Amino acid sequence: MRVPSGVDGSVPSAARIYDWLLGGSHNFEADRRFGQQLLAQHPYTRHMAMLNRNFLRVAVEMMLEAGIRQFLDLGSGIPTVGNVHEIAHRHHPESRVLYVDNEAVAVAHTEILLKDTENATMVQSDACDVDAVLGDERTREMLDLSQPLGLLAVTLFHYVAEESDPARVMARYRDVLAPGSVLAMTHLFTDRATEEIVELMRRTQNNVFPRTREEIAGFFGDLDVEEPGLAPVSSWLAHQGIDVDQDAGAGRLLAGVARKR
């Protein structure tokens, strides 16, 4: 695996742990050891990761069916099978995709993946720095904010602390969405088990901040949330007619899709 300069592979990273849970190869021994401990204490976490990836696919396909042909993937992570541009280009090759992440391994491998790919690019930035993301030259070249946009915030905001004001960050992204745009997101909600995950994640580069159902619902603002509303990701997928294991633990990840009028 190519290791970008300055990357400390001795401290686990959420992006690389997620890559390992999905069966990817862009991770280090420290990530794998942590992932194995996570699974030993919370066996549902791999299933949760798989459900989350399935949600991403279905959400992008819903956006495509709604006529959306441009996508902004915030906190896109390390590329693995079923990236947004792969899903979109399979159906509509003219679709444009902008990935945003600040994790060095995720950025390096996304840039390699996209080297010969048209209509998709990467911006290395903190997704919470809305001005930097939207003001980047690559963003302006790839996206037309006067047209409907597919905005993806999949397992992003539960890595954002309250001092970064994630509600304000999401409100700013919602504000620039043109009518007809669609927001899709997943987020951990708080209970005793997720509190244990919070403690585990303190040993990594990324703390986790689960939130209440009401707090997560607030990220959608006044957008029209599609049925079945904000729901456990397994229930959300089942509502779309997808046969999934209704694992109670994996249900701690809430999912929702909403449209801007």
Short mmCIF file of N, CA and C in Angstrom, two decimals, residues 45-188:
data_model
loop_
_atom_site.label_atom_id
_atom_site.label_comp_id
_atom_site.label_asym_id
_atom_site.label_seq_id
_atom_site.Cartn_x
_atom_site.Cartn_y
_atom_site.Cartn_z
N THR A 45 -20.43 -4.55 14.20
CA THR A 45 -19.87 -3.38 13.53
C THR A 45 -19.52 -3.65 12.06
N ARG A 46 -19.08 -4.88 11.74
CA ARG A 46 -18.81 -5.16 10.32
C ARG A 46 -20.11 -5.15 9.53
N HIS A 47 -21.15 -5.74 10.10
CA HIS A 47 -22.46 -5.73 9.43
C HIS A 47 -22.95 -4.30 9.25
N MET A 48 -22.71 -3.46 10.26
CA MET A 48 -23.10 -2.06 10.17
C MET A 48 -22.38 -1.38 9.01
N ALA A 49 -21.09 -1.66 8.87
CA ALA A 49 -20.32 -1.06 7.78
C ALA A 49 -20.85 -1.51 6.42
N MET A 50 -21.20 -2.77 6.30
CA MET A 50 -21.74 -3.28 5.03
C MET A 50 -23.09 -2.64 4.72
N LEU A 51 -23.94 -2.52 5.74
CA LEU A 51 -25.24 -1.87 5.54
C LEU A 51 -25.06 -0.42 5.13
N ASN A 52 -24.10 0.24 5.74
CA ASN A 52 -23.84 1.64 5.42
C ASN A 52 -23.41 1.79 3.97
N ARG A 53 -22.57 0.87 3.49
CA ARG A 53 -22.14 0.93 2.09
C ARG A 53 -23.30 0.66 1.15
N ASN A 54 -24.20 -0.24 1.57
CA ASN A 54 -25.38 -0.53 0.77
C ASN A 54 -26.29 0.69 0.71
N PHE A 55 -26.40 1.39 1.85
CA PHE A 55 -27.19 2.63 1.87
C PHE A 55 -26.64 3.64 0.88
N LEU A 56 -25.33 3.79 0.83
CA LEU A 56 -24.71 4.73 -0.10
C LEU A 56 -25.12 4.42 -1.53
N ARG A 57 -25.05 3.14 -1.89
CA ARG A 57 -25.41 2.74 -3.25
C ARG A 57 -26.87 3.08 -3.56
N VAL A 58 -27.76 2.70 -2.65
CA VAL A 58 -29.18 2.92 -2.90
C VAL A 58 -29.50 4.41 -2.95
N ALA A 59 -28.87 5.19 -2.06
CA ALA A 59 -29.12 6.63 -2.04
C ALA A 59 -28.69 7.28 -3.35
N VAL A 60 -27.52 6.89 -3.87
CA VAL A 60 -27.05 7.44 -5.14
C VAL A 60 -28.00 7.05 -6.27
N GLU A 61 -28.47 5.82 -6.27
CA GLU A 61 -29.41 5.38 -7.31
C GLU A 61 -30.72 6.15 -7.21
N MET A 62 -31.19 6.44 -6.00
CA MET A 62 -32.40 7.25 -5.84
C MET A 62 -32.19 8.65 -6.40
N MET A 63 -31.02 9.21 -6.15
CA MET A 63 -30.70 10.54 -6.67
C MET A 63 -30.68 10.54 -8.19
N LEU A 64 -30.09 9.51 -8.77
CA LEU A 64 -30.05 9.39 -10.23
C LEU A 64 -31.47 9.29 -10.79
N GLU A 65 -32.32 8.51 -10.15
CA GLU A 65 -33.71 8.37 -10.60
C GLU A 65 -34.45 9.69 -10.52
N ALA A 66 -34.02 10.56 -9.58
CA ALA A 66 -34.65 11.88 -9.43
C ALA A 66 -34.10 12.88 -10.45
N GLY A 67 -33.20 12.43 -11.31
CA GLY A 67 -32.65 13.30 -12.35
C GLY A 67 -31.37 14.01 -11.97
N ILE A 68 -30.82 13.72 -10.80
CA ILE A 68 -29.59 14.37 -10.35
C ILE A 68 -28.40 13.77 -11.09
N ARG A 69 -27.50 14.65 -11.54
CA ARG A 69 -26.33 14.20 -12.29
C ARG A 69 -25.04 14.81 -11.74
N GLN A 70 -25.08 15.32 -10.51
CA GLN A 70 -23.85 15.81 -9.87
C GLN A 70 -23.93 15.50 -8.38
N PHE A 71 -22.78 15.16 -7.82
CA PHE A 71 -22.73 14.63 -6.45
C PHE A 71 -21.56 15.23 -5.69
N LEU A 72 -21.82 15.56 -4.42
CA LEU A 72 -20.80 16.04 -3.50
C LEU A 72 -20.76 15.06 -2.33
N ASP A 73 -19.66 14.32 -2.23
CA ASP A 73 -19.51 13.26 -1.22
C ASP A 73 -18.58 13.79 -0.13
N LEU A 74 -19.15 14.20 1.00
CA LEU A 74 -18.38 14.77 2.11
C LEU A 74 -17.84 13.67 3.01
N GLY A 75 -16.57 13.75 3.35
CA GLY A 75 -15.98 12.72 4.18
C GLY A 75 -16.01 11.38 3.48
N SER A 76 -15.58 11.37 2.22
CA SER A 76 -15.75 10.21 1.35
C SER A 76 -14.94 9.00 1.77
N GLY A 77 -13.84 9.19 2.50
CA GLY A 77 -13.08 8.06 3.00
C GLY A 77 -12.20 7.40 1.95
N ILE A 78 -11.70 6.23 2.30
CA ILE A 78 -10.80 5.47 1.42
C ILE A 78 -11.63 4.77 0.35
N PRO A 79 -11.20 4.86 -0.90
CA PRO A 79 -11.99 4.24 -1.97
C PRO A 79 -11.99 2.72 -1.86
N THR A 80 -13.16 2.16 -2.02
CA THR A 80 -13.32 0.70 -2.05
C THR A 80 -14.42 0.41 -3.06
N VAL A 81 -14.81 -0.83 -3.19
CA VAL A 81 -15.80 -1.20 -4.19
C VAL A 81 -17.11 -0.45 -3.95
N GLY A 82 -17.68 0.11 -5.02
CA GLY A 82 -18.95 0.80 -4.91
C GLY A 82 -18.83 2.25 -4.55
N ASN A 83 -17.83 2.93 -5.11
CA ASN A 83 -17.71 4.37 -4.89
C ASN A 83 -18.82 5.11 -5.63
N VAL A 84 -19.04 6.35 -5.24
CA VAL A 84 -20.14 7.13 -5.82
C VAL A 84 -20.00 7.25 -7.33
N HIS A 85 -18.81 7.56 -7.82
CA HIS A 85 -18.66 7.73 -9.27
C HIS A 85 -18.87 6.42 -10.02
N GLU A 86 -18.51 5.29 -9.40
CA GLU A 86 -18.73 4.00 -10.04
C GLU A 86 -20.22 3.72 -10.18
N ILE A 87 -20.97 4.01 -9.13
CA ILE A 87 -22.42 3.80 -9.16
C ILE A 87 -23.06 4.73 -10.18
N ALA A 88 -22.69 6.01 -10.12
CA ALA A 88 -23.30 7.01 -10.99
C ALA A 88 -22.94 6.77 -12.45
N HIS A 89 -21.67 6.51 -12.73
CA HIS A 89 -21.23 6.35 -14.11
C HIS A 89 -21.75 5.07 -14.75
N ARG A 90 -22.07 4.08 -13.91
CA ARG A 90 -22.65 2.85 -14.44
C ARG A 90 -23.99 3.13 -15.12
N HIS A 91 -24.72 4.07 -14.57
CA HIS A 91 -26.04 4.41 -15.10
C HIS A 91 -26.00 5.63 -16.02
N HIS A 92 -25.21 6.63 -15.61
CA HIS A 92 -25.14 7.89 -16.37
C HIS A 92 -23.69 8.38 -16.39
N PRO A 93 -22.92 8.00 -17.40
CA PRO A 93 -21.49 8.34 -17.45
C PRO A 93 -21.21 9.84 -17.40
N GLU A 94 -22.19 10.66 -17.73
CA GLU A 94 -21.96 12.11 -17.71
C GLU A 94 -22.04 12.70 -16.31
N SER A 95 -22.44 11.90 -15.34
CA SER A 95 -22.56 12.39 -13.96
C SER A 95 -21.21 12.87 -13.44
N ARG A 96 -21.25 13.95 -12.64
CA ARG A 96 -20.03 14.53 -12.09
C ARG A 96 -20.00 14.32 -10.57
N VAL A 97 -18.82 13.94 -10.08
CA VAL A 97 -18.68 13.58 -8.66
C VAL A 97 -17.48 14.30 -8.07
N LEU A 98 -17.71 14.95 -6.93
CA LEU A 98 -16.63 15.59 -6.19
C LEU A 98 -16.52 14.93 -4.82
N TYR A 99 -15.36 14.37 -4.54
CA TYR A 99 -15.08 13.76 -3.24
C TYR A 99 -14.35 14.78 -2.36
N VAL A 100 -14.66 14.75 -1.04
CA VAL A 100 -13.99 15.63 -0.09
C VAL A 100 -13.56 14.80 1.12
N ASP A 101 -12.28 14.87 1.46
CA ASP A 101 -11.77 14.23 2.67
C ASP A 101 -10.45 14.87 3.04
N ASN A 102 -10.07 14.76 4.31
CA ASN A 102 -8.78 15.30 4.73
C ASN A 102 -7.84 14.23 5.25
N GLU A 103 -8.24 12.95 5.20
CA GLU A 103 -7.39 11.85 5.64
C GLU A 103 -6.41 11.54 4.52
N ALA A 104 -5.10 11.59 4.82
CA ALA A 104 -4.07 11.53 3.79
C ALA A 104 -4.13 10.26 2.95
N VAL A 105 -4.35 9.11 3.59
CA VAL A 105 -4.42 7.85 2.84
C VAL A 105 -5.64 7.84 1.93
N ALA A 106 -6.77 8.33 2.45
CA ALA A 106 -7.98 8.40 1.63
C ALA A 106 -7.77 9.28 0.41
N VAL A 107 -7.15 10.44 0.62
CA VAL A 107 -6.92 11.36 -0.49
C VAL A 107 -5.97 10.76 -1.52
N ALA A 108 -4.85 10.19 -1.04
CA ALA A 108 -3.85 9.63 -1.96
C ALA A 108 -4.43 8.53 -2.83
N HIS A 109 -5.19 7.63 -2.23
CA HIS A 109 -5.71 6.50 -3.00
C HIS A 109 -6.90 6.89 -3.87
N THR A 110 -7.66 7.89 -3.45
CA THR A 110 -8.72 8.39 -4.32
C THR A 110 -8.13 9.05 -5.55
N GLU A 111 -7.06 9.82 -5.37
CA GLU A 111 -6.42 10.47 -6.51
C GLU A 111 -5.86 9.44 -7.49
N ILE A 112 -5.30 8.34 -6.96
CA ILE A 112 -4.81 7.26 -7.83
C ILE A 112 -5.99 6.65 -8.59
N LEU A 113 -7.07 6.37 -7.87
CA LEU A 113 -8.24 5.74 -8.48
C LEU A 113 -8.82 6.60 -9.60
N LEU A 114 -8.78 7.91 -9.41
CA LEU A 114 -9.44 8.82 -10.35
C LEU A 114 -8.51 9.33 -11.45
N LYS A 115 -7.28 8.87 -11.46
CA LYS A 115 -6.27 9.42 -12.37
C LYS A 115 -6.74 9.41 -13.82
N ASP A 116 -7.39 8.35 -14.24
CA ASP A 116 -7.84 8.24 -15.63
C ASP A 116 -9.36 8.29 -15.74
N THR A 117 -10.02 8.85 -14.72
CA THR A 117 -11.48 8.90 -14.68
C THR A 117 -11.97 10.30 -14.98
N GLU A 118 -12.85 10.41 -15.96
CA GLU A 118 -13.45 11.70 -16.26
C GLU A 118 -14.63 11.96 -15.33
N ASN A 119 -14.92 13.23 -15.13
CA ASN A 119 -16.10 13.67 -14.39
C ASN A 119 -16.08 13.28 -12.91
N ALA A 120 -14.88 13.12 -12.34
CA ALA A 120 -14.77 12.86 -10.91
C ALA A 120 -13.42 13.38 -10.43
N THR A 121 -13.41 14.01 -9.26
CA THR A 121 -12.16 14.54 -8.73
C THR A 121 -12.23 14.58 -7.21
N MET A 122 -11.08 14.90 -6.60
CA MET A 122 -10.93 14.88 -5.15
C MET A 122 -10.48 16.26 -4.66
N VAL A 123 -11.07 16.72 -3.56
CA VAL A 123 -10.61 17.92 -2.88
C VAL A 123 -10.16 17.51 -1.49
N GLN A 124 -8.91 17.81 -1.16
CA GLN A 124 -8.42 17.52 0.19
C GLN A 124 -8.75 18.70 1.08
N SER A 125 -9.70 18.49 1.97
CA SER A 125 -10.15 19.57 2.84
C SER A 125 -10.95 18.99 3.99
N ASP A 126 -11.02 19.73 5.07
CA ASP A 126 -11.94 19.42 6.16
C ASP A 126 -13.35 19.74 5.66
N ALA A 127 -14.22 18.75 5.65
CA ALA A 127 -15.58 18.96 5.14
C ALA A 127 -16.32 20.03 5.93
N CYS A 128 -15.88 20.30 7.17
CA CYS A 128 -16.55 21.32 7.98
C CYS A 128 -16.12 22.73 7.58
N ASP A 129 -15.07 22.86 6.77
CA ASP A 129 -14.66 24.17 6.27
C ASP A 129 -15.42 24.41 4.97
N VAL A 130 -16.65 24.85 5.11
CA VAL A 130 -17.55 24.96 3.95
C VAL A 130 -16.99 25.92 2.91
N ASP A 131 -16.41 27.03 3.36
CA ASP A 131 -15.86 27.99 2.41
C ASP A 131 -14.74 27.38 1.58
N ALA A 132 -13.87 26.60 2.24
CA ALA A 132 -12.76 25.97 1.52
C ALA A 132 -13.26 24.96 0.52
N VAL A 133 -14.27 24.17 0.91
CA VAL A 133 -14.81 23.14 0.01
C VAL A 133 -15.49 23.78 -1.20
N LEU A 134 -16.42 24.70 -0.93
CA LEU A 134 -17.20 25.29 -2.03
C LEU A 134 -16.38 26.28 -2.85
N GLY A 135 -15.35 26.86 -2.23
CA GLY A 135 -14.54 27.83 -2.95
C GLY A 135 -13.39 27.24 -3.72
N ASP A 136 -13.16 25.94 -3.57
CA ASP A 136 -12.05 25.30 -4.27
C ASP A 136 -12.29 25.33 -5.78
N GLU A 137 -11.22 25.55 -6.53
CA GLU A 137 -11.33 25.64 -7.99
C GLU A 137 -11.92 24.37 -8.58
N ARG A 138 -11.54 23.20 -8.02
CA ARG A 138 -12.07 21.93 -8.54
C ARG A 138 -13.56 21.80 -8.28
N THR A 139 -14.02 22.35 -7.16
CA THR A 139 -15.45 22.33 -6.88
C THR A 139 -16.20 23.16 -7.91
N ARG A 140 -15.69 24.36 -8.17
CA ARG A 140 -16.35 25.25 -9.13
C ARG A 140 -16.35 24.67 -10.54
N GLU A 141 -15.30 23.92 -10.87
CA GLU A 141 -15.24 23.30 -12.19
C GLU A 141 -16.18 22.10 -12.31
N MET A 142 -16.32 21.33 -11.21
CA MET A 142 -17.06 20.07 -11.26
C MET A 142 -18.55 20.25 -11.01
N LEU A 143 -18.92 21.20 -10.15
CA LEU A 143 -20.31 21.30 -9.71
C LEU A 143 -20.94 22.64 -10.13
N ASP A 144 -22.21 22.57 -10.48
CA ASP A 144 -23.02 23.76 -10.79
C ASP A 144 -24.08 23.86 -9.70
N LEU A 145 -23.84 24.73 -8.72
CA LEU A 145 -24.74 24.80 -7.57
C LEU A 145 -26.08 25.43 -7.89
N SER A 146 -26.27 25.90 -9.12
CA SER A 146 -27.58 26.39 -9.52
C SER A 146 -28.50 25.24 -9.93
N GLN A 147 -27.92 24.03 -10.04
CA GLN A 147 -28.67 22.85 -10.45
C GLN A 147 -28.77 21.85 -9.29
N PRO A 148 -29.76 20.94 -9.32
CA PRO A 148 -29.90 19.96 -8.24
C PRO A 148 -28.61 19.17 -8.01
N LEU A 149 -28.35 18.92 -6.74
CA LEU A 149 -27.12 18.25 -6.31
C LEU A 149 -27.46 17.09 -5.39
N GLY A 150 -26.72 16.02 -5.49
CA GLY A 150 -26.81 14.93 -4.53
C GLY A 150 -25.74 15.14 -3.47
N LEU A 151 -26.15 15.48 -2.26
CA LEU A 151 -25.21 15.75 -1.16
C LEU A 151 -25.18 14.54 -0.25
N LEU A 152 -23.98 13.97 -0.07
CA LEU A 152 -23.81 12.77 0.73
C LEU A 152 -22.98 13.08 1.97
N ALA A 153 -23.53 12.78 3.14
CA ALA A 153 -22.81 12.93 4.40
C ALA A 153 -22.97 11.61 5.16
N VAL A 154 -22.34 10.59 4.62
CA VAL A 154 -22.52 9.23 5.12
C VAL A 154 -21.43 8.93 6.16
N THR A 155 -21.84 8.63 7.38
CA THR A 155 -20.94 8.44 8.53
C THR A 155 -19.89 9.54 8.60
N LEU A 156 -20.33 10.77 8.49
CA LEU A 156 -19.42 11.91 8.61
C LEU A 156 -19.59 12.63 9.93
N PHE A 157 -20.81 13.08 10.23
CA PHE A 157 -20.97 14.04 11.31
C PHE A 157 -20.84 13.43 12.70
N HIS A 158 -20.89 12.10 12.84
CA HIS A 158 -20.60 11.57 14.17
C HIS A 158 -19.10 11.55 14.47
N TYR A 159 -18.28 12.07 13.54
CA TYR A 159 -16.87 12.33 13.83
C TYR A 159 -16.61 13.81 14.07
N VAL A 160 -17.66 14.60 14.12
CA VAL A 160 -17.51 16.05 14.28
C VAL A 160 -17.97 16.44 15.68
N ALA A 161 -17.06 17.06 16.45
CA ALA A 161 -17.37 17.46 17.82
C ALA A 161 -18.29 18.68 17.82
N GLU A 162 -18.97 18.89 18.94
CA GLU A 162 -19.90 20.00 19.05
C GLU A 162 -19.21 21.35 18.88
N GLU A 163 -17.94 21.43 19.32
CA GLU A 163 -17.25 22.72 19.19
C GLU A 163 -17.04 23.14 17.74
N SER A 164 -17.15 22.17 16.81
CA SER A 164 -17.09 22.50 15.38
C SER A 164 -18.46 22.87 14.82
N ASP A 165 -19.48 22.82 15.67
CA ASP A 165 -20.85 23.24 15.32
C ASP A 165 -21.35 22.53 14.06
N PRO A 166 -21.48 21.20 14.13
CA PRO A 166 -21.92 20.46 12.94
C PRO A 166 -23.29 20.88 12.42
N ALA A 167 -24.18 21.31 13.30
CA ALA A 167 -25.51 21.75 12.85
C ALA A 167 -25.38 22.98 11.95
N ARG A 168 -24.51 23.91 12.32
CA ARG A 168 -24.30 25.10 11.49
C ARG A 168 -23.64 24.72 10.16
N VAL A 169 -22.69 23.78 10.23
CA VAL A 169 -22.01 23.32 9.00
C VAL A 169 -23.03 22.74 8.02
N MET A 170 -23.88 21.85 8.52
CA MET A 170 -24.86 21.25 7.63
C MET A 170 -25.86 22.29 7.13
N ALA A 171 -26.22 23.23 7.97
CA ALA A 171 -27.15 24.29 7.53
C ALA A 171 -26.55 25.08 6.38
N ARG A 172 -25.26 25.32 6.42
CA ARG A 172 -24.62 26.07 5.33
C ARG A 172 -24.64 25.26 4.03
N TYR A 173 -24.41 23.97 4.13
CA TYR A 173 -24.50 23.14 2.92
C TYR A 173 -25.94 23.09 2.40
N ARG A 174 -26.91 22.97 3.31
CA ARG A 174 -28.31 22.95 2.88
C ARG A 174 -28.68 24.25 2.17
N ASP A 175 -28.15 25.35 2.67
CA ASP A 175 -28.50 26.65 2.12
C ASP A 175 -28.09 26.80 0.66
N VAL A 176 -27.01 26.16 0.25
CA VAL A 176 -26.53 26.33 -1.13
C VAL A 176 -27.18 25.34 -2.09
N LEU A 177 -27.96 24.41 -1.55
CA LEU A 177 -28.61 23.42 -2.42
C LEU A 177 -29.70 24.07 -3.26
N ALA A 178 -29.71 23.76 -4.54
CA ALA A 178 -30.78 24.22 -5.42
C ALA A 178 -32.02 23.36 -5.19
N PRO A 179 -33.21 23.89 -5.48
CA PRO A 179 -34.43 23.06 -5.39
C PRO A 179 -34.26 21.80 -6.22
N GLY A 180 -34.77 20.69 -5.67
CA GLY A 180 -34.63 19.41 -6.34
C GLY A 180 -33.42 18.63 -5.87
N SER A 181 -32.57 19.26 -5.05
CA SER A 181 -31.41 18.56 -4.51
C SER A 181 -31.83 17.54 -3.46
N VAL A 182 -30.95 16.56 -3.21
CA VAL A 182 -31.24 15.49 -2.26
C VAL A 182 -30.06 15.33 -1.31
N LEU A 183 -30.35 15.25 -0.01
CA LEU A 183 -29.36 14.99 1.02
C LEU A 183 -29.53 13.58 1.54
N ALA A 184 -28.43 12.82 1.63
CA ALA A 184 -28.46 11.49 2.23
C ALA A 184 -27.41 11.44 3.32
N MET A 185 -27.77 10.93 4.49
CA MET A 185 -26.78 10.84 5.56
C MET A 185 -27.06 9.67 6.48
N THR A 186 -26.00 9.21 7.14
CA THR A 186 -26.11 8.24 8.23
C THR A 186 -25.35 8.79 9.42
N HIS A 187 -25.78 8.40 10.63
CA HIS A 187 -25.17 8.94 11.85
C HIS A 187 -25.47 7.98 13.00
N LEU A 188 -24.49 7.74 13.85
CA LEU A 188 -24.69 6.92 15.05
C LEU A 188 -25.56 7.66 16.06
#
